[in-house]
Tab-separated table of C-alpha atoms in Angstrom:
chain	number	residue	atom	x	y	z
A	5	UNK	CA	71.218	45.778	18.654
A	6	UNK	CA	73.181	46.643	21.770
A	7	UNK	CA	72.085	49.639	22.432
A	8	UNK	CA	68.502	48.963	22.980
A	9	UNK	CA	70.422	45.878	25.391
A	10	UNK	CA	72.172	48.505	27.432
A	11	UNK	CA	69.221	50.925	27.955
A	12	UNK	CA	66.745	47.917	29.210
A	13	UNK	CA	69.994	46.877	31.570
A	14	UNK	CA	69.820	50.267	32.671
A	15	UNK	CA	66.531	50.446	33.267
A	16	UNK	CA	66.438	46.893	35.395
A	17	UNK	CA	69.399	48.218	36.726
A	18	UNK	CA	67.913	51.008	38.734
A	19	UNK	CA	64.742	49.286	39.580
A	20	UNK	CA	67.091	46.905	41.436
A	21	UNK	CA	68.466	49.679	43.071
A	22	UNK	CA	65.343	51.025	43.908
A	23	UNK	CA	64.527	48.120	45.677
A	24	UNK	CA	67.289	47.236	47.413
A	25	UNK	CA	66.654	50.987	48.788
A	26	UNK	CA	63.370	49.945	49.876
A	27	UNK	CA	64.698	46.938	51.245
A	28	UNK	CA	66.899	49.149	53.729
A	29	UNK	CA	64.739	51.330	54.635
A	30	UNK	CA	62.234	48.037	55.723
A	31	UNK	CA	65.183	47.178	57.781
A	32	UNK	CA	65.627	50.422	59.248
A	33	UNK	CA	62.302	50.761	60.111
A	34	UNK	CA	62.124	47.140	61.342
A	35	UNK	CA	64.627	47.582	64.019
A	36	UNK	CA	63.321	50.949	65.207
A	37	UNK	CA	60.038	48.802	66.410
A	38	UNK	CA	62.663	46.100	67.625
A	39	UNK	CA	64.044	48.507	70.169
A	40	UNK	CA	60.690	49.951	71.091
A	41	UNK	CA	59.986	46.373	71.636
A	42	UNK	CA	62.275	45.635	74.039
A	43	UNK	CA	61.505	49.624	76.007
A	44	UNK	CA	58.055	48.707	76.519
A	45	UNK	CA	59.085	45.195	77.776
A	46	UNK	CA	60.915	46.529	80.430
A	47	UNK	CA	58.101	49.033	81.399
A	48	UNK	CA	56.159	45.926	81.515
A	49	UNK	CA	58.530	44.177	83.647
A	50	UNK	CA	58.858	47.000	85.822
A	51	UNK	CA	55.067	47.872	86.051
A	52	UNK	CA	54.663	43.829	87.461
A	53	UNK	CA	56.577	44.695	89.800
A	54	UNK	CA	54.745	46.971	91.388
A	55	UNK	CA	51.633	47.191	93.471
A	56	UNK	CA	48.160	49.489	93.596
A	57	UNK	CA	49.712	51.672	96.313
A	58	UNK	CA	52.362	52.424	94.206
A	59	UNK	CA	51.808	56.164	92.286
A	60	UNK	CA	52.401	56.539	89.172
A	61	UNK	CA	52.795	59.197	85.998
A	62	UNK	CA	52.674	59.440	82.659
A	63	UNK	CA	54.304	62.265	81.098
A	64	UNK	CA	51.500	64.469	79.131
A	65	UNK	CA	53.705	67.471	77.382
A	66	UNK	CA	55.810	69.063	80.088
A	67	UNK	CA	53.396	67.820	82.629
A	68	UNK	CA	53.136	64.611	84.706
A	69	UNK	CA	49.559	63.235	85.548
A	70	UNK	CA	49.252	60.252	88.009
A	71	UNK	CA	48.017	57.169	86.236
A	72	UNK	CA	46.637	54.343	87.434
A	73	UNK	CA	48.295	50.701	87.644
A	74	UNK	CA	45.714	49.059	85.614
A	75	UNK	CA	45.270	51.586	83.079
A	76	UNK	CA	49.548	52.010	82.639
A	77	UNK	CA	49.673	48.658	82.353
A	78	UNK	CA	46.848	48.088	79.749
A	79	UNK	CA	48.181	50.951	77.874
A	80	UNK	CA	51.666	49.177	77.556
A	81	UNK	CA	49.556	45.946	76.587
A	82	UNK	CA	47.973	47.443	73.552
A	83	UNK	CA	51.441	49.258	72.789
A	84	UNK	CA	53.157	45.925	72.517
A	85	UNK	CA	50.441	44.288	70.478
A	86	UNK	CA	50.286	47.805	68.427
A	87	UNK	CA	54.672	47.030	68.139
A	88	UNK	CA	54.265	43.358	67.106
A	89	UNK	CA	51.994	43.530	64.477
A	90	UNK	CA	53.826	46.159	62.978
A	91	UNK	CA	56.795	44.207	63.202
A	92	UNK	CA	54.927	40.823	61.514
A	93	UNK	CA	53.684	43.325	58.692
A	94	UNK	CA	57.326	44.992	58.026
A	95	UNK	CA	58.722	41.059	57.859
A	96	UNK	CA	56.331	40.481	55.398
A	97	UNK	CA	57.605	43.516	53.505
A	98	UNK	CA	60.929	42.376	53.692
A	99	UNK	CA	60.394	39.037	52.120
A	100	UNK	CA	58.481	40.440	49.778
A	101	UNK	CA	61.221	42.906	48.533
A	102	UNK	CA	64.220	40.044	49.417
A	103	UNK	CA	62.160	37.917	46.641
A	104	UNK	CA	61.588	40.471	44.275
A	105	UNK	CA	64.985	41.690	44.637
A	106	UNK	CA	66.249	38.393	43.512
A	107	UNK	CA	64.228	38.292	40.750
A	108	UNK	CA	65.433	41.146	39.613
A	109	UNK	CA	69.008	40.310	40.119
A	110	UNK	CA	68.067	37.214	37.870
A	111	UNK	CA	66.520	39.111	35.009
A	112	UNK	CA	69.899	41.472	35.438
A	113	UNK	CA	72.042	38.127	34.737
A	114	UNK	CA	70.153	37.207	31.590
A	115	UNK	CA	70.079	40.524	30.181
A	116	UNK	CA	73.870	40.876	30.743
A	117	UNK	CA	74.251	37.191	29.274
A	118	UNK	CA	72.681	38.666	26.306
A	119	UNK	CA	74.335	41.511	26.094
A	120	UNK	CA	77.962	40.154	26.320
A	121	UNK	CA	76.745	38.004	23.253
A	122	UNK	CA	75.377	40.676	21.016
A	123	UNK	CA	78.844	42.236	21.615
């Protein structure tokens, strides 16, 4: 009887681990778009502060092309929405996996519980 036991613990085992792995990776990913975030804040910031006489580029390859102020700043505008929502949808991800994880971890107690009992 505890043989079957220890192959289903095995088998919840690694799914646990599997998502614990997805969890990190969630996280990883997660804080790559925090610090693109906070990059195209400060272009923002810095792109407020300047004025239509201003020139500037945007770096296409190897080559810079002027840009204009409007369109540079739009373009950062619709990068930081683009950033945000990404972030909203990996948090989502991450409670998702943080919930099943603990379910998981759960399900590992009882089977253990049983285990240590059919020993």
């Amino acid at each position: 009887m505890a043989e079957p036991l220890q192959k289903k613990l095995q088998g919840e085992l690694e799914k646990y681990q599997q998502l614990q792995k997805e969890l990190g990776r969630a996280v990883a990913a997660r804080q790559k778009l925090e610090t693109q975030l906070t990059e195209n804040n400060i272009v923002q910031e810095e792109l407020n502060l300047l004025d239509s006489s201003n020139s500037i580029f945007k770096l296409l390859g190897p080559v810079l092309v002027r840009q204009e102020l409007e369109e540079a700043k739009n373009t950062v505008g619709k990068r930081l929405e683009y950033i945000q929502g990404e972030m909203k949808r990996y948090d989502q991800q991450m409670q998702d996996l943080e919930r099943r994880s603990e379910q998981q971890r759960e399900l590992l107690g009882r089977l253990q519980q049983e285990l240590q009992q059919a020993l």
